[in-house]
Coordinates of C-alpha atoms in Angstrom, one line a residue:
Chain A
M52 CA -42.7 -34.4 130.8
I53 CA -44.5 -34.7 127.7
A54 CA -43.9 -31.5 125.8
I55 CA -46.7 -32.2 123.0
D56 CA -47.1 -28.6 120.2
W57 CA -50.4 -30.0 118.0
G58 CA -51.2 -28.3 115.3
T59 CA -54.2 -27.9 112.7
T60 CA -52.8 -30.9 110.5
S61 CA -49.7 -32.3 113.6
F62 CA -49.2 -33.6 116.0
R63 CA -46.2 -33.1 117.4
A64 CA -45.0 -34.9 121.1
Y65 CA -41.4 -34.9 123.1
R66 CA -39.9 -36.3 125.6
L67 CA -37.6 -34.3 128.1
D68 CA -35.7 -35.8 131.1
P69 CA -35.7 -33.4 133.6
A70 CA -34.1 -31.0 132.6
G71 CA -35.5 -30.2 129.8
R72 CA -33.6 -32.8 127.1
I73 CA -35.2 -34.3 124.6
V74 CA -35.2 -38.0 125.3
D75 CA -37.5 -39.4 122.6
A76 CA -39.7 -37.8 119.5
R77 CA -42.2 -38.2 117.3
S78 CA -44.7 -37.3 114.4
A79 CA -48.0 -37.8 113.0
P80 CA -50.3 -36.5 110.7
A81 CA -52.6 -36.5 113.7
G82 CA -53.8 -32.6 113.4
I83 CA -56.6 -31.2 115.3
L84 CA -58.8 -31.4 112.4
S85 CA -57.9 -35.1 111.1
V86 CA -59.9 -36.4 115.0
E87 CA -62.4 -37.9 114.6
G88 CA -65.6 -37.0 117.3
G89 CA -62.5 -34.6 119.2
D90 CA -61.8 -37.3 121.2
F91 CA -57.8 -35.6 121.5
A92 CA -57.4 -37.7 125.1
A93 CA -57.5 -41.1 122.2
V94 CA -55.4 -39.8 120.2
L95 CA -52.8 -38.7 122.3
E96 CA -52.8 -42.2 123.9
Q97 CA -52.4 -43.7 120.8
H98 CA -48.9 -41.7 119.8
C99 CA -47.6 -41.7 123.6
A100 CA -48.8 -45.1 124.6
D101 CA -45.5 -46.2 126.1
W102 CA -44.2 -42.9 127.4
I103 CA -47.3 -43.0 129.7
A104 CA -46.9 -46.7 130.5
A105 CA -43.0 -45.6 131.6
G106 CA -44.6 -43.1 134.5
E107 CA -44.5 -40.0 132.1
T108 CA -48.0 -38.1 133.4
Q109 CA -47.5 -34.9 133.5
I110 CA -48.6 -33.7 129.7
V111 CA -48.0 -29.4 128.7
M112 CA -49.3 -29.3 125.0
S113 CA -49.9 -26.0 122.9
G114 CA -50.8 -24.5 119.9
M115 CA -54.2 -24.9 117.7
I116 CA -55.0 -27.6 120.2
G117 CA -56.8 -25.0 122.3
S118 CA -58.7 -22.5 120.2
R119 CA -62.5 -23.4 119.5
Q120 CA -61.8 -27.0 117.3
G121 CA -59.4 -28.1 119.6
W122 CA -59.9 -29.8 123.0
L123 CA -60.7 -26.4 125.4
E124 CA -61.2 -23.9 124.0
V125 CA -57.8 -21.0 125.8
P126 CA -59.2 -18.1 126.2
Y127 CA -56.0 -15.8 124.8
A128 CA -53.9 -13.9 127.3
S129 CA -53.3 -10.7 126.4
C130 CA -50.4 -8.8 126.1
P131 CA -47.9 -7.8 127.6
A132 CA -47.4 -11.1 127.8
G133 CA -43.9 -13.0 129.3
L134 CA -43.3 -16.6 131.1
E135 CA -45.7 -15.5 133.8
E136 CA -48.5 -14.3 132.3
V137 CA -48.5 -17.2 129.5
A138 CA -48.4 -19.8 133.1
A139 CA -50.5 -18.3 134.5
G140 CA -53.7 -19.2 131.8
M141 CA -53.1 -22.5 131.3
R142 CA -56.0 -24.8 131.5
K143 CA -56.1 -28.4 132.5
V144 CA -58.3 -30.2 130.3
A145 CA -59.8 -32.9 131.8
W146 CA -57.7 -36.6 131.1
K147 CA -57.7 -39.3 133.7
R148 CA -53.5 -40.6 133.3
G149 CA -53.1 -37.6 134.2
E150 CA -51.7 -34.1 134.5
A151 CA -52.9 -32.6 131.2
W152 CA -52.6 -28.8 130.7
I153 CA -53.0 -27.0 127.0
A154 CA -51.3 -23.0 127.1
P155 CA -52.9 -19.8 125.9
G156 CA -52.7 -18.0 123.0
V157 CA -51.8 -14.8 122.8
T158 CA -53.3 -11.4 121.4
C159 CA -52.6 -8.2 121.4
R160 CA -54.4 -4.7 119.9
D161 CA -52.3 -1.9 116.6
D162 CA -52.3 1.6 116.4
A163 CA -55.9 1.1 115.3
G164 CA -57.8 -0.6 118.1
V165 CA -57.7 -4.0 115.5
P166 CA -57.3 -7.3 117.1
D167 CA -54.4 -9.2 116.4
V168 CA -53.4 -12.8 117.2
I169 CA -51.0 -15.7 118.0
R170 CA -51.9 -19.5 119.0
G171 CA -48.2 -21.2 120.1
E172 CA -45.7 -19.0 118.6
E173 CA -45.7 -17.2 122.1
T174 CA -44.7 -20.6 123.5
Q175 CA -42.0 -21.2 120.9
I176 CA -40.9 -17.6 121.7
L177 CA -40.4 -17.9 125.6
G178 CA -38.8 -21.1 124.4
V179 CA -35.9 -18.8 123.3
L180 CA -36.3 -16.1 125.3
D181 CA -32.0 -17.3 126.4
Q182 CA -30.8 -17.3 124.4
L183 CA -32.4 -13.0 123.6
G184 CA -31.0 -11.8 126.4
A185 CA -33.2 -8.6 127.7
G186 CA -33.5 -5.5 125.9
R187 CA -35.8 -4.9 122.8
H188 CA -36.1 -8.3 120.1
T189 CA -37.7 -7.8 116.6
I190 CA -38.9 -12.0 116.1
C191 CA -39.9 -13.0 113.1
L192 CA -42.0 -16.6 112.5
P193 CA -42.3 -17.0 108.7
G194 CA -45.0 -19.2 107.2
T195 CA -48.8 -19.0 105.5
H196 CA -49.2 -16.4 108.4
S197 CA -45.9 -15.1 109.7
K198 CA -46.0 -13.4 111.9
W199 CA -44.1 -10.0 113.8
V200 CA -42.9 -10.8 117.5
E201 CA -41.4 -7.4 119.2
V202 CA -40.9 -8.6 122.1
D203 CA -39.6 -6.5 125.2
N204 CA -37.9 -7.8 128.1
G205 CA -38.5 -11.3 128.2
R206 CA -42.2 -10.5 127.4
I207 CA -43.9 -10.2 124.0
A208 CA -45.1 -6.5 123.5
R209 CA -46.8 -6.7 120.0
F210 CA -46.5 -8.6 116.9
S211 CA -48.4 -8.3 113.6
T212 CA -49.6 -10.9 111.3
H213 CA -49.4 -11.2 107.8
M214 CA -50.9 -13.3 105.5
T215 CA -48.3 -13.6 103.2
G216 CA -47.9 -17.8 102.3
E217 CA -51.7 -18.1 102.2
A218 CA -51.6 -15.5 99.5
F219 CA -48.4 -16.3 97.7
A220 CA -50.9 -19.9 98.0
V221 CA -53.5 -18.5 96.4
F222 CA -52.6 -16.1 93.7
K223 CA -50.2 -19.1 92.2
G224 CA -53.2 -22.1 92.8
H225 CA -56.5 -19.7 91.5
S226 CA -55.1 -16.2 90.0
I227 CA -54.5 -16.1 86.2
L228 CA -50.9 -15.6 87.5
G229 CA -50.3 -19.1 87.9
R230 CA -51.2 -20.2 85.1
M231 CA -47.6 -19.2 83.2
M232 CA -46.3 -20.6 85.9
K233 CA -44.4 -23.4 85.3
D234 CA -41.2 -23.9 88.6
G235 CA -41.6 -23.7 92.2
V236 CA -40.0 -21.2 94.2
T237 CA -35.8 -22.5 92.6
D238 CA -35.2 -18.8 90.5
R239 CA -32.7 -17.2 93.3
N240 CA -32.3 -14.5 91.2
A241 CA -36.2 -13.6 90.3
F242 CA -36.9 -13.7 94.0
A243 CA -34.3 -10.8 94.4
D244 CA -36.0 -9.1 91.5
G245 CA -39.4 -9.2 93.4
V246 CA -37.9 -8.2 97.0
R247 CA -36.3 -5.4 94.8
R248 CA -40.4 -5.2 93.2
S249 CA -41.5 -4.3 96.6
A250 CA -39.7 -1.5 97.2
D251 CA -41.1 0.8 93.9
D252 CA -44.6 3.4 94.2
G253 CA -47.5 1.7 92.4
G254 CA -48.8 -0.4 95.8
I255 CA -48.6 -4.9 95.7
L256 CA -52.3 -5.2 94.0
H257 CA -50.3 -3.7 90.7
H258 CA -46.8 -5.4 91.9
L259 CA -48.8 -8.1 91.1
F260 CA -50.0 -7.3 88.1
G261 CA -46.6 -6.4 86.9
V262 CA -45.8 -11.0 87.2
R263 CA -48.7 -11.3 84.5
S264 CA -47.6 -8.4 81.8
R265 CA -43.4 -9.2 82.8
G266 CA -44.3 -12.1 81.7
L267 CA -46.0 -11.0 78.5
F268 CA -43.6 -9.0 77.0
G269 CA -41.1 -11.6 77.4
E270 CA -39.1 -9.9 81.0
L271 CA -40.2 -12.7 83.3
P272 CA -39.4 -16.5 82.1
D273 CA -42.7 -19.2 83.1
S274 CA -39.9 -20.7 85.2
A275 CA -39.1 -17.9 87.2
S276 CA -42.2 -16.8 88.0
A277 CA -43.5 -17.9 90.9
S278 CA -39.9 -17.1 92.4
Y279 CA -40.8 -13.2 91.2
L280 CA -44.3 -13.8 93.3
S281 CA -42.7 -15.3 96.3
G282 CA -39.8 -12.3 96.4
L283 CA -43.3 -9.6 95.7
L284 CA -45.7 -11.2 98.8
I285 CA -42.3 -11.2 101.0
G286 CA -41.0 -8.4 100.1
H287 CA -44.1 -6.6 100.7
E288 CA -44.5 -8.4 104.0
I289 CA -40.9 -7.0 105.2
H290 CA -41.4 -3.5 104.7
S291 CA -44.6 -2.9 106.6
A292 CA -43.6 -4.7 109.5
G293 CA -40.7 -3.0 109.8
T294 CA -38.1 -3.9 111.4
S295 CA -36.6 -0.5 113.6
G296 CA -33.5 -1.9 111.8
R297 CA -32.8 -4.3 114.8
T298 CA -31.7 -7.2 113.9
V299 CA -34.8 -9.9 112.5
H300 CA -34.7 -13.0 114.7
L301 CA -35.7 -15.9 112.7
L302 CA -37.5 -19.3 114.0
C303 CA -38.6 -21.1 111.9
T304 CA -36.9 -24.6 109.6
P305 CA -34.2 -24.4 107.9
Q306 CA -35.8 -24.4 104.6
L307 CA -38.0 -21.0 105.4
A308 CA -34.9 -19.5 107.2
D309 CA -33.4 -19.6 104.4
V310 CA -35.3 -17.8 101.9
Y311 CA -36.2 -15.2 104.3
R312 CA -33.0 -14.6 105.0
H313 CA -32.0 -14.4 101.6
A314 CA -35.1 -11.6 100.9
L315 CA -33.9 -9.6 104.4
D316 CA -30.1 -8.9 103.0
V317 CA -31.6 -7.9 99.3
R318 CA -33.6 -5.6 101.6
G319 CA -30.8 -4.4 103.4
L320 CA -31.2 -6.2 106.4
E321 CA -29.6 -7.8 109.8
S322 CA -30.8 -10.9 110.1
S323 CA -30.1 -14.5 112.4
T324 CA -31.2 -17.3 112.7
L325 CA -32.8 -18.6 115.9
D326 CA -32.5 -22.7 117.5
S327 CA -36.8 -23.7 116.2
N328 CA -36.6 -26.5 118.5
A329 CA -38.2 -23.3 120.9
V330 CA -41.0 -25.1 121.1
T331 CA -40.6 -27.5 123.7
H332 CA -37.8 -25.2 126.1
G333 CA -41.1 -23.0 126.5
L334 CA -43.2 -26.1 127.3
F335 CA -40.7 -27.0 129.5
R336 CA -40.6 -23.7 130.9
L337 CA -44.5 -23.4 131.0
A338 CA -44.0 -26.6 132.7
S339 CA -42.0 -25.6 135.6
R340 CA -44.4 -23.2 137.1
L341 CA -47.5 -25.4 136.8
K342 CA -49.2 -25.2 140.3
K343 CA -48.9 -28.4 142.3
Chain B
M239 CA -70.9 0.0 60.8
I240 CA -70.9 -2.5 63.4
A241 CA -68.6 -1.5 66.4
I242 CA -68.0 -5.0 68.6
D243 CA -66.3 -4.6 71.9
W244 CA -65.2 -8.2 72.1
G245 CA -63.5 -9.9 75.5
T246 CA -62.2 -12.3 76.5
T247 CA -66.1 -13.9 78.1
S248 CA -68.6 -11.9 76.2
F249 CA -69.5 -9.7 72.9
R250 CA -71.2 -7.3 72.7
A251 CA -71.7 -5.5 69.0
Y252 CA -74.0 -2.5 67.9
R253 CA -75.1 -1.3 64.5
L254 CA -73.9 2.9 64.0
D255 CA -76.1 4.9 61.3
P256 CA -73.4 7.5 60.1
A257 CA -73.6 9.9 62.4
G258 CA -72.7 7.0 65.3
R259 CA -75.7 6.1 67.0
I260 CA -76.6 2.7 68.3
V261 CA -79.4 2.4 66.6
D262 CA -79.6 -1.7 67.4
A263 CA -77.0 -3.9 70.0
R264 CA -77.0 -7.1 70.7
S265 CA -75.2 -9.2 73.2
A266 CA -73.7 -12.8 73.9
P267 CA -72.1 -16.1 76.0
A268 CA -69.1 -15.5 72.6
G269 CA -66.2 -14.7 74.5
I270 CA -63.0 -14.7 72.2
L271 CA -62.3 -18.4 75.0
S272 CA -65.3 -20.0 74.0
V273 CA -64.9 -19.3 70.1
E274 CA -64.5 -23.2 69.1
G275 CA -61.4 -23.6 67.2
G276 CA -60.6 -20.3 66.2
D277 CA -63.4 -20.1 62.9
F278 CA -63.6 -15.9 64.5
A279 CA -65.9 -14.3 61.4
A280 CA -68.1 -18.0 61.7
V281 CA -69.6 -16.1 65.5
L282 CA -69.6 -12.2 64.3
E283 CA -71.3 -14.0 61.1
Q284 CA -74.2 -15.8 63.4
H285 CA -74.4 -12.7 64.9
C286 CA -74.3 -10.1 62.4
A287 CA -75.5 -12.0 59.5
D288 CA -79.0 -9.6 59.5
W289 CA -76.4 -6.8 59.9
I290 CA -74.5 -8.1 57.4
A291 CA -76.9 -9.2 54.8
A292 CA -78.8 -5.7 55.1
G293 CA -75.1 -4.0 53.9
E294 CA -72.9 -3.5 56.2
T295 CA -69.9 -4.2 55.9
Q296 CA -67.3 -2.0 57.3
I297 CA -66.9 -4.0 61.1
V298 CA -64.0 -2.5 63.9
M299 CA -63.8 -4.0 66.8
S300 CA -61.7 -3.9 69.9
G301 CA -61.2 -5.6 73.4
M302 CA -58.9 -9.9 73.8
I303 CA -60.4 -10.1 70.1
G304 CA -57.1 -8.3 69.0
S305 CA -55.1 -10.3 72.0
R306 CA -52.9 -13.8 71.6
Q307 CA -55.9 -15.5 71.9
G308 CA -58.3 -14.4 69.5
W309 CA -58.8 -13.6 65.6
L310 CA -55.5 -11.5 65.5
E311 CA -52.5 -10.4 67.3
V312 CA -52.7 -7.0 67.0
P313 CA -49.2 -5.0 68.6
Y314 CA -49.6 -2.5 71.3
A315 CA -49.6 0.8 70.9
S316 CA -46.9 2.9 73.1
C317 CA -48.2 5.6 75.5
P318 CA -48.8 8.6 74.4
A319 CA -51.5 7.2 73.0
G320 CA -54.3 9.5 71.5
L321 CA -56.8 8.9 68.8
E322 CA -54.2 9.4 65.8
E323 CA -51.8 6.9 67.8
V324 CA -54.0 4.1 68.7
A325 CA -55.5 4.2 64.9
A326 CA -52.7 3.9 63.9
G327 CA -51.7 0.4 65.0
M328 CA -55.2 -0.8 63.5
R329 CA -54.6 -4.1 61.5
K330 CA -57.2 -5.7 59.6
V331 CA -58.1 -9.6 59.5
A332 CA -59.1 -11.5 56.5
W333 CA -62.9 -11.5 56.3
K334 CA -64.3 -12.5 52.7
R335 CA -67.0 -10.4 53.5
G336 CA -65.8 -6.9 54.2
E337 CA -63.7 -4.8 56.3
A338 CA -63.1 -5.0 59.6
W339 CA -60.5 -3.8 61.6
I340 CA -58.7 -4.8 65.1
A341 CA -57.7 -2.1 67.1
P342 CA -54.5 -2.9 69.6
G343 CA -54.5 -2.5 72.8
V344 CA -51.8 0.1 74.8
T345 CA -48.8 0.0 76.8
C346 CA -47.1 1.4 79.3
R347 CA -44.1 1.3 81.9
D348 CA -44.1 2.9 85.2
D349 CA -41.2 4.5 87.2
A350 CA -39.3 1.6 87.5
G351 CA -39.5 0.2 84.2
V352 CA -42.0 -2.3 84.4
P353 CA -44.5 -3.0 81.5
D354 CA -48.2 -2.3 81.7
V355 CA -51.1 -3.0 79.3
I356 CA -54.5 -2.2 79.0
R357 CA -56.6 -4.1 76.2
G358 CA -60.0 -2.4 74.9
E359 CA -59.7 0.2 78.0
E360 CA -58.5 2.1 75.4
T361 CA -61.1 2.8 73.1
Q362 CA -63.4 3.2 75.8
I363 CA -60.6 5.9 76.3
L364 CA -61.0 7.4 73.4
G365 CA -65.2 7.8 73.6
V366 CA -65.5 9.9 76.8
L367 CA -62.1 12.1 75.4
D368 CA -64.7 14.4 73.7
Q369 CA -67.3 14.9 77.6
L370 CA -63.3 16.0 79.3
G371 CA -62.6 18.1 77.0
A372 CA -58.6 19.5 77.6
G373 CA -55.9 19.1 80.4
R374 CA -55.5 16.0 82.7
H375 CA -58.1 13.7 84.1
T376 CA -57.3 10.1 86.1
I377 CA -60.2 7.7 84.8
C378 CA -60.8 5.0 86.6
L379 CA -62.6 1.4 84.7
P380 CA -62.6 -0.6 88.3
G381 CA -63.6 -4.5 87.2
T382 CA -61.1 -8.0 88.1
H383 CA -57.8 -5.7 87.4
S384 CA -58.6 -2.3 87.1
K385 CA -57.4 -0.5 85.0
W386 CA -56.2 4.3 86.1
V387 CA -56.0 5.8 82.9
E388 CA -54.2 9.9 83.1
V389 CA -55.3 11.3 80.8
D390 CA -53.3 14.3 79.2
N391 CA -55.1 16.7 76.6
G392 CA -56.3 14.4 74.3
R393 CA -53.3 10.9 75.5
I394 CA -53.8 8.5 78.1
A395 CA -50.2 9.5 79.0
R396 CA -49.5 6.5 81.7
F397 CA -51.4 3.6 83.8
S398 CA -51.3 1.7 86.0
T399 CA -53.2 -2.1 87.1
H400 CA -54.3 -3.4 90.3
M401 CA -55.8 -6.6 90.6
T402 CA -58.8 -5.9 93.1
G403 CA -61.0 -7.8 92.1
E404 CA -58.7 -11.0 91.1
A405 CA -58.2 -10.7 94.3
F406 CA -61.4 -10.0 96.2
A407 CA -61.5 -13.6 94.3
V408 CA -58.5 -15.8 95.5
F409 CA -59.5 -14.4 98.6
K410 CA -63.2 -15.3 99.1
G411 CA -63.4 -18.6 97.4
H412 CA -59.9 -19.8 98.3
S413 CA -58.2 -19.0 101.3
I414 CA -58.9 -18.9 104.8
L415 CA -61.2 -15.4 105.2
G416 CA -64.2 -17.5 103.2
R417 CA -65.0 -19.6 105.2
M418 CA -66.4 -17.5 107.7
M419 CA -68.0 -15.0 105.3
K420 CA -72.0 -15.4 104.9
D421 CA -73.4 -12.8 102.3
G422 CA -71.6 -10.4 99.6
V423 CA -70.9 -6.5 99.5
T424 CA -74.9 -5.8 100.8
D425 CA -73.6 -4.2 104.0
R426 CA -72.1 0.3 103.0
N427 CA -71.1 0.3 106.5
A428 CA -68.2 -2.8 107.0
F429 CA -67.4 -1.3 102.9
A430 CA -67.0 1.6 104.2
D431 CA -64.7 0.2 107.5
G432 CA -62.7 -1.5 105.3
V433 CA -62.0 1.3 103.1
R434 CA -60.6 3.5 106.0
R435 CA -58.8 0.4 107.1
S436 CA -56.8 0.4 104.1
A437 CA -55.6 3.6 105.5
D438 CA -54.0 2.2 108.9
D439 CA -50.5 1.1 109.5
G440 CA -49.5 -2.5 108.7
G441 CA -49.6 -3.1 104.8
I442 CA -52.1 -5.5 103.1
L443 CA -51.1 -8.5 103.5
H444 CA -51.6 -7.3 107.9
H445 CA -54.9 -6.7 107.4
L446 CA -56.5 -9.6 105.1
F447 CA -55.1 -10.8 108.7
G448 CA -57.6 -8.9 110.0
V449 CA -60.8 -10.1 108.2
R450 CA -60.4 -13.2 110.7
S451 CA -59.4 -11.5 113.9
R452 CA -62.0 -9.4 114.0
G453 CA -64.3 -11.8 112.9
L454 CA -63.0 -13.7 116.1
F455 CA -63.2 -11.2 118.7
G456 CA -67.1 -10.5 117.2
E457 CA -66.7 -7.4 115.8
L458 CA -67.1 -8.1 112.4
P459 CA -70.0 -10.5 111.6
D460 CA -69.7 -13.2 109.0
S461 CA -72.2 -10.9 107.0
A462 CA -70.1 -8.3 107.3
S463 CA -67.3 -9.9 106.5
A464 CA -67.2 -9.6 102.1
S465 CA -68.5 -6.4 102.7
Y466 CA -65.7 -5.1 104.5
L467 CA -62.9 -6.9 102.3
S468 CA -64.0 -5.9 99.7
G469 CA -64.0 -2.5 101.0
L470 CA -60.9 -3.1 102.1
L471 CA -59.1 -4.0 98.5
I472 CA -60.6 -1.3 97.0
G473 CA -59.5 1.6 100.0
H474 CA -55.4 0.0 99.2
E475 CA -56.2 0.6 94.9
I476 CA -56.5 4.5 95.4
H477 CA -54.3 3.9 97.2
S478 CA -51.9 3.1 95.9
A479 CA -53.5 4.3 92.9
G480 CA -53.0 7.4 93.5
T481 CA -55.8 10.6 92.3
S482 CA -52.8 13.6 92.5
G483 CA -56.0 15.4 94.1
R484 CA -58.5 15.0 91.0
T485 CA -61.7 14.4 90.4
V486 CA -62.2 10.7 89.6
H487 CA -63.7 9.6 86.6
L488 CA -65.5 6.5 86.9
L489 CA -66.3 4.3 83.8
C490 CA -68.0 0.9 84.4
T491 CA -71.9 -0.3 84.4
P492 CA -73.6 2.2 87.6
Q493 CA -73.2 -0.9 90.2
L494 CA -69.8 -0.6 90.1
A495 CA -69.7 2.9 90.2
D496 CA -71.9 3.2 93.0
V497 CA -69.0 1.3 95.1
Y498 CA -66.3 3.0 93.7
R499 CA -67.6 6.7 94.5
H500 CA -69.0 5.2 98.2
A501 CA -65.4 3.8 98.5
L502 CA -63.7 7.2 96.8
D503 CA -66.3 9.9 99.3
V504 CA -65.2 7.5 102.3
R505 CA -61.9 8.7 101.5
G506 CA -62.4 11.9 100.5
L507 CA -62.1 12.1 97.3
E508 CA -64.2 12.8 94.4
S509 CA -65.2 11.5 91.6
S510 CA -67.5 11.6 88.3
T511 CA -69.7 9.3 86.2
L512 CA -68.7 8.9 82.3
D513 CA -71.4 7.1 80.2
S514 CA -70.5 3.3 79.9
N515 CA -71.7 3.0 76.4
A516 CA -67.9 4.9 75.9
V517 CA -67.0 2.2 73.7
T518 CA -69.1 2.4 70.1
H519 CA -68.6 6.0 70.3
G520 CA -64.8 5.1 70.7
L521 CA -64.9 2.5 67.9
F522 CA -67.1 4.7 66.0
R523 CA -64.1 7.4 65.9
L524 CA -61.4 5.1 65.1
A525 CA -63.5 4.0 62.8
S526 CA -63.5 8.0 60.4
R527 CA -59.8 7.1 61.0
L528 CA -59.1 3.9 58.6
K529 CA -57.9 4.5 54.6
K530 CA -60.4 4.6 53.1

């Protein structure tokens, strides 16, 4: 089968053997926003032509390909959602060379009734449940929009999204704070200072101004400013997400896992790193539940 | 005398009579960042030529004109700072047509030792102390960088800056949230919803994503989205600044005072509005303390 993680900016395809092992993989900057005229079938056939010619005609996809801007809008499954519930929400798209399916995202509401959504992460979660076992677990998927997911006995119980990565980008790129920044996030000590600062009184809007005022007073070098800002925002994310004392399982690239592990460590919290190739395993498990 | 509020983007000058009453006023988009070659004296003489010709040769200024990018960098006075302390920090600039003075900003450190600064607002505060009387008072000066100032028996005891206005601008202008926004801050109900939302668990980085997810679910119209975001950010500012149960005295334009009064009201807090022409009174009081 062919497993595809098709997001906003990237397209990642994997050829899996009957046991779900990756036998070939490729990626392209062919995210859904780059697909001209909405001809997703053409992009798929272009990038996977040899696999299809070799007889792979079952395709399972997840990510923003199932959003309003994608191939077909697949309605969200509601929490609690495990393998059964996500598989039940899969939709088949029109594709004449074989069977192509898209996984749904998942939605939940927080205590105040405000909705939240994931799309793509649910499949990664399904791919790591075997590693986690039964019981309750906290999984963090850091990024532009970080997701904190509570799993309870193999199902996604609830989750929250935090705009941490995007907040960093807009404050660095477009606010007065960015004007003084000379380097990227390279200073581990300044990063840790930012994480510690997030635990102080005053709130994030006040802490942000401190990036500038500490710079004005020569207490934060321009070269350390972006690192401090990153630590500050990630520290606030960790504090707000809440871990209930459980180990935080990080599901992301090794680089991001390093950053978050450092922040969690500064806050005295346990962490572990999950296999970041989880999406193929999740797609394989979903494929096994499809009606023949 | 001539009183000048000279900020980053604007220049506001007032001719005061010997009792401190405004007899003439003018403003120009001649903020310090627009002054070519740093010739501040030329800009001053251009805009106040007739007043100077009429014999006004004492000039007192406040605002960013005293910053590193201004006419002369005037060191900050430290909290607690009242009329005596701010007056003692005034510096005279070289100006051959008369005497021109610049007020210092004020600095303090929060409980964690992180510095904060105001420059210009201290003079406005000095101008409203008569209205407030003795005792402890909380003053809020909303804006791009909102200032919350605690006054204790006529002196600025401490304050905190919150990047609320700038956060609104960068999220509206440069994040995924802005893409769905159709109107400005015009919907009072959505604004109040945002203020109420700020009191929920989850943290601001999560609440921000709710602007998008509520939109996705049709629970927040695009036309109300900017209003909701504004209420959310101002609500977080008010919560973090803390009012200790005291009336919040608003010192700003009538338009901004309306917005903040609404937010404070939603959170069940008392507010009052101070005379927004406070800066001339503050500059007049400072002038009275200058060594002849």
